[in-house]
Amino acid sequence: MSIIMYEYPKCGTCRNAVKYLQQHNVSFEDHHIVEAPPSVEQLRKMVDVSGLPIQKFFNTSGKKYRELGLSQKLKEMTDDEKLALLASDGMLIKRPLVTDGKKVTIGFKESEFETNWVAQK
């Protein structure tokens, strides 16, 4: 499977991640996270592969997250409800979200991108 990056073009962190991969000649498939967010099943697989709790996939600094009061509501929600919520609105997902089906990175840290995407090409 090729590398897929779910990103939001207006997001500075996403632009930095795209630039980093391009500078290191790493090819990837670009998906607009708002226009085409990952499905519940895609998210479920990414959560499983990452080994991280679903909460790590939420953009906790986002306006939408705060507007919906999710810091409190998530504690009461099931994993299926959390996945459905993430899949319903790409602005709720921490970005960029990058996967090749075997690995997942959330957000952009050069060291993680080096290890997971650049060194693996």
Coordinates of N, CA and C in Angstrom, one line a residue:
M1 N 0.8 -1.2 0.0 CA 0.0 0.0 0.0 C 0.9 1.2 0.0
S2 N 0.5 2.2 -0.8 CA 1.2 3.5 -0.8 C 0.9 4.3 0.4
I3 N 1.7 5.4 0.6 CA 1.5 6.2 1.7 C 0.3 7.2 1.4
I4 N -0.6 7.3 2.4 CA -1.7 8.2 2.2 C -1.6 9.2 3.3
M5 N -1.7 10.5 2.9 CA -1.7 11.6 3.9 C -3.0 12.3 3.9
Y6 N -3.7 12.3 5.0 CA -4.9 13.1 5.2 C -4.5 14.4 5.8
E7 N -4.8 15.5 5.0 CA -4.3 16.8 5.5 C -5.3 17.8 5.1
Y8 N -5.2 19.0 5.7 CA -6.0 20.2 5.4 C -5.1 21.2 4.8
P9 N -5.3 21.6 3.6 CA -4.3 22.5 2.9 C -4.1 23.9 3.6
K10 N -5.0 24.4 4.4 CA -4.8 25.6 5.1 C -4.0 25.5 6.4
C11 N -3.8 24.2 6.8 CA -3.1 23.9 8.1 C -1.6 24.1 7.9
G12 N -1.0 24.9 8.7 CA 0.5 25.1 8.6 C 1.3 23.8 8.9
T13 N 0.8 23.1 9.8 CA 1.5 21.8 10.2 C 1.4 20.8 9.0
C14 N 0.3 20.8 8.4 CA 0.1 19.9 7.2 C 1.0 20.4 6.0
R15 N 1.1 21.7 5.8 CA 2.0 22.2 4.8 C 3.4 21.8 5.0
N16 N 3.8 21.9 6.3 CA 5.2 21.5 6.7 C 5.5 20.1 6.4
A17 N 4.5 19.2 6.7 CA 4.6 17.8 6.5 C 4.7 17.5 5.0
V18 N 3.9 18.1 4.2 CA 3.9 17.9 2.8 C 5.3 18.3 2.2
K19 N 5.7 19.5 2.6 CA 7.0 20.0 2.2 C 8.1 19.0 2.6
Y20 N 8.1 18.5 3.8 CA 9.1 17.6 4.3 C 9.2 16.4 3.4
L21 N 8.0 15.8 3.2 CA 8.0 14.5 2.3 C 8.5 14.8 0.9
Q22 N 8.1 15.9 0.4 CA 8.5 16.3 -1.0 C 10.0 16.5 -1.1
Q23 N 10.6 17.2 -0.1 CA 12.0 17.5 0.0 C 12.8 16.2 0.1
H24 N 12.2 15.1 0.7 CA 12.9 13.8 0.8 C 12.4 12.8 -0.2
N25 N 11.8 13.3 -1.3 CA 11.3 12.5 -2.4 C 10.5 11.3 -2.0
V26 N 9.6 11.5 -1.0 CA 8.7 10.4 -0.6 C 7.4 10.7 -1.3
S27 N 7.0 9.7 -2.1 CA 5.7 9.9 -2.8 C 4.6 9.5 -1.9
F28 N 3.5 10.2 -2.0 CA 2.3 9.9 -1.2 C 1.0 10.4 -1.9
E29 N -0.1 9.8 -1.5 CA -1.4 10.1 -2.0 C -2.0 11.2 -1.0
D30 N -2.4 12.3 -1.6 CA -2.9 13.4 -0.8 C -4.4 13.3 -0.7
H31 N -5.0 13.3 0.5 CA -6.4 13.3 0.7 C -6.8 14.5 1.6
H32 N -7.7 15.3 1.1 CA -8.2 16.5 1.8 C -9.1 16.0 3.0
I33 N -8.7 16.2 4.2 CA -9.3 15.6 5.4 C -10.7 16.1 5.6
V34 N -11.0 17.3 5.1 CA -12.4 17.8 5.3 C -13.3 17.3 4.2
E35 N -12.8 17.4 3.0 CA -13.7 17.0 1.8 C -13.9 15.5 1.8
A36 N -12.9 14.7 2.2 CA -12.9 13.3 2.1 C -12.3 12.7 3.4
P37 N -12.9 12.8 4.6 CA -12.3 12.2 5.8 C -12.3 10.7 5.7
P38 N -11.4 10.1 6.4 CA -11.4 8.6 6.4 C -12.7 8.1 7.0
S39 N -13.1 6.9 6.5 CA -14.3 6.2 7.0 C -14.1 5.7 8.4
V40 N -15.2 5.2 9.0 CA -15.1 4.6 10.3 C -14.2 3.4 10.3
E41 N -14.3 2.6 9.2 CA -13.5 1.4 9.1 C -12.0 1.7 8.9
Q42 N -11.8 2.7 8.1 CA -10.4 3.2 7.9 C -9.8 3.7 9.2
L43 N -10.5 4.5 9.9 CA -10.1 5.0 11.2 C -9.9 3.8 12.2
R44 N -10.8 2.9 12.2 CA -10.7 1.7 13.1 C -9.3 1.0 12.9
K45 N -9.0 0.8 11.6 CA -7.8 0.1 11.2 C -6.6 0.9 11.6
M46 N -6.6 2.3 11.4 CA -5.5 3.1 11.8 C -5.3 3.1 13.3
V47 N -6.4 3.1 14.1 CA -6.3 3.1 15.5 C -5.6 1.8 15.9
D48 N -6.1 0.7 15.4 CA -5.5 -0.7 15.7 C -4.0 -0.7 15.4
V49 N -3.7 -0.3 14.2 CA -2.3 -0.3 13.7 C -1.4 0.6 14.6
S50 N -1.9 1.7 15.0 CA -1.1 2.7 15.7 C -0.9 2.2 17.2
G51 N -1.8 1.5 17.7 CA -1.7 1.1 19.1 C -2.1 2.2 20.1
L52 N -2.5 3.4 19.5 CA -2.8 4.5 20.3 C -4.3 4.5 20.7
P53 N -4.7 5.2 21.8 CA -6.1 5.3 22.1 C -6.8 6.3 21.1
I54 N -8.0 6.1 20.9 CA -8.8 6.9 19.9 C -8.7 8.4 20.2
Q55 N -8.6 8.7 21.5 CA -8.5 10.1 21.9 C -7.4 10.8 21.2
K56 N -6.3 10.1 20.9 CA -5.1 10.7 20.3 C -5.4 11.2 18.9
F57 N -6.5 10.7 18.3 CA -6.8 11.0 16.9 C -7.7 12.3 16.8
F58 N -8.1 12.8 18.0 CA -8.9 14.1 18.0 C -8.0 15.3 18.0
N59 N -8.4 16.3 17.2 CA -7.7 17.6 17.2 C -8.2 18.4 18.4
T60 N -7.6 18.2 19.5 CA -8.0 18.8 20.7 C -7.8 20.3 20.8
S61 N -7.0 20.8 19.9 CA -6.8 22.3 19.9 C -7.7 23.0 18.8
G62 N -8.5 22.2 18.2 CA -9.4 22.7 17.1 C -10.6 23.4 17.7
K63 N -11.1 24.3 16.9 CA -12.3 25.1 17.2 C -13.5 24.2 17.4
K64 N -13.7 23.3 16.4 CA -14.9 22.4 16.4 C -14.9 21.5 17.7
Y65 N -13.7 21.0 18.1 CA -13.6 20.2 19.3 C -14.1 21.0 20.5
R66 N -13.6 22.2 20.6 CA -14.0 23.1 21.8 C -15.5 23.4 21.7
E67 N -16.0 23.8 20.5 CA -17.4 24.1 20.3 C -18.4 23.0 20.8
L68 N -18.0 21.8 20.5 CA -18.8 20.6 20.8 C -18.6 20.2 22.2
G69 N -17.7 20.8 22.9 CA -17.4 20.4 24.3 C -16.9 18.9 24.5
L70 N -16.1 18.5 23.5 CA -15.7 17.1 23.5 C -14.8 16.7 24.6
S71 N -14.1 17.6 25.2 CA -13.2 17.2 26.3 C -14.0 16.4 27.4
Q72 N -15.2 16.8 27.6 CA -16.0 16.1 28.6 C -16.8 15.0 28.0
K73 N -17.4 15.2 26.8 CA -18.3 14.3 26.2 C -17.6 12.9 25.8
L74 N -16.3 13.0 25.4 CA -15.6 11.8 25.0 C -15.5 10.8 26.1
K75 N -15.4 11.2 27.3 CA -15.3 10.3 28.5 C -16.5 9.4 28.6
E76 N -17.7 9.8 28.1 CA -18.9 9.1 28.2 C -19.2 8.3 26.9
M77 N -18.4 8.5 25.8 CA -18.7 7.9 24.6 C -18.0 6.5 24.4
T78 N -18.7 5.6 23.6 CA -18.0 4.4 23.3 C -17.0 4.6 22.2
D79 N -16.2 3.6 22.0 CA -15.2 3.7 20.9 C -15.9 3.9 19.5
D80 N -17.0 3.1 19.3 CA -17.7 3.2 18.1 C -18.3 4.6 17.9
E81 N -18.8 5.2 18.9 CA -19.3 6.6 18.8 C -18.2 7.6 18.5
K82 N -17.0 7.4 19.1 CA -15.9 8.3 18.8 C -15.4 8.1 17.4
L83 N -15.4 6.9 16.9 CA -15.0 6.7 15.5 C -16.0 7.3 14.5
A84 N -17.3 7.2 14.8 CA -18.3 7.7 14.0 C -18.2 9.3 14.0
L85 N -17.9 9.8 15.1 CA -17.8 11.3 15.2 C -16.6 11.8 14.4
L86 N -15.5 11.1 14.5 CA -14.3 11.5 13.8 C -14.5 11.4 12.3
A87 N -15.2 10.3 11.8 CA -15.5 10.1 10.4 C -16.5 11.1 9.9
S88 N -17.3 11.7 10.8 CA -18.3 12.6 10.3 C -17.8 14.0 10.0
D89 N -16.6 14.4 10.5 CA -16.1 15.7 10.4 C -14.5 15.7 10.4
G90 N -13.9 15.9 9.3 CA -12.4 15.9 9.2 C -11.8 16.9 10.1
M91 N -12.5 18.0 10.4 CA -11.9 19.0 11.3 C -11.7 18.5 12.7
L92 N -12.3 17.4 13.1 CA -12.1 16.9 14.4 C -10.9 16.0 14.5
I93 N -10.3 15.6 13.3 CA -9.2 14.7 13.3 C -7.9 15.5 13.4
K94 N -7.0 15.0 14.3 CA -5.6 15.6 14.3 C -4.9 15.4 13.0
R95 N -4.2 16.4 12.5 CA -3.6 16.2 11.2 C -2.2 16.8 11.2
P96 N -1.4 16.3 10.2 CA -1.8 15.3 9.2 C -1.8 13.9 9.8
L97 N -2.7 13.1 9.2 CA -2.8 11.7 9.5 C -2.2 10.9 8.4
V98 N -1.1 10.2 8.6 CA -0.4 9.5 7.5 C -0.3 8.0 7.8
T99 N -0.6 7.2 6.8 CA -0.5 5.8 7.0 C -0.1 5.1 5.7
D100 N 0.4 3.9 5.8 CA 0.7 3.1 4.7 C 0.0 1.7 4.9
G101 N -0.8 1.6 5.9 CA -1.5 0.4 6.2 C -0.8 -0.4 7.3
K102 N 0.5 -0.2 7.5 CA 1.3 -0.9 8.4 C 1.8 0.0 9.6
K103 N 1.8 1.3 9.3 CA 2.2 2.3 10.3 C 1.3 3.5 10.2
V104 N 1.2 4.3 11.3 CA 0.4 5.5 11.3 C 1.1 6.6 12.1
T105 N 1.2 7.8 11.6 CA 1.6 8.9 12.3 C 0.5 9.9 12.4
I106 N 0.4 10.6 13.5 CA -0.6 11.7 13.8 C 0.2 12.9 14.1
G107 N -0.1 14.0 13.4 CA 0.6 15.2 13.5 C 1.9 15.2 12.8
F108 N 2.8 16.2 12.9 CA 4.0 16.2 12.2 C 5.2 16.5 13.2
K109 N 6.0 15.4 13.3 CA 7.3 15.6 14.0 C 8.3 15.0 13.0
E110 N 9.4 15.8 12.7 CA 10.4 15.4 11.7 C 11.0 14.1 12.1
S111 N 11.2 13.8 13.4 CA 11.9 12.5 13.7 C 11.0 11.3 13.4
E112 N 9.7 11.5 13.6 CA 8.7 10.4 13.3 C 8.6 10.2 11.8
F113 N 8.6 11.3 11.1 CA 8.5 11.2 9.6 C 9.8 10.6 9.1
E114 N 10.9 10.9 9.6 CA 12.2 10.4 9.2 C 12.2 8.9 9.4
T115 N 11.8 8.4 10.6 CA 11.8 7.0 10.9 C 10.8 6.2 10.1
N116 N 9.6 6.8 10.0 CA 8.4 6.0 9.4 C 8.3 6.1 7.9
W117 N 8.7 7.3 7.4 CA 8.4 7.5 5.9 C 9.6 7.7 5.1
V118 N 10.6 8.4 5.6 CA 11.8 8.7 4.8 C 12.7 7.5 4.8
A119 N 13.0 7.0 5.9 CA 14.0 5.8 6.0 C 13.4 4.6 5.4
Q120 N 12.1 4.5 5.2 CA 11.4 3.3 4.6 C 11.3 3.3 3.1
K121 N 11.6 4.4 2.5 CA 11.3 4.5 1.0 C 12.2 3.7 0.2

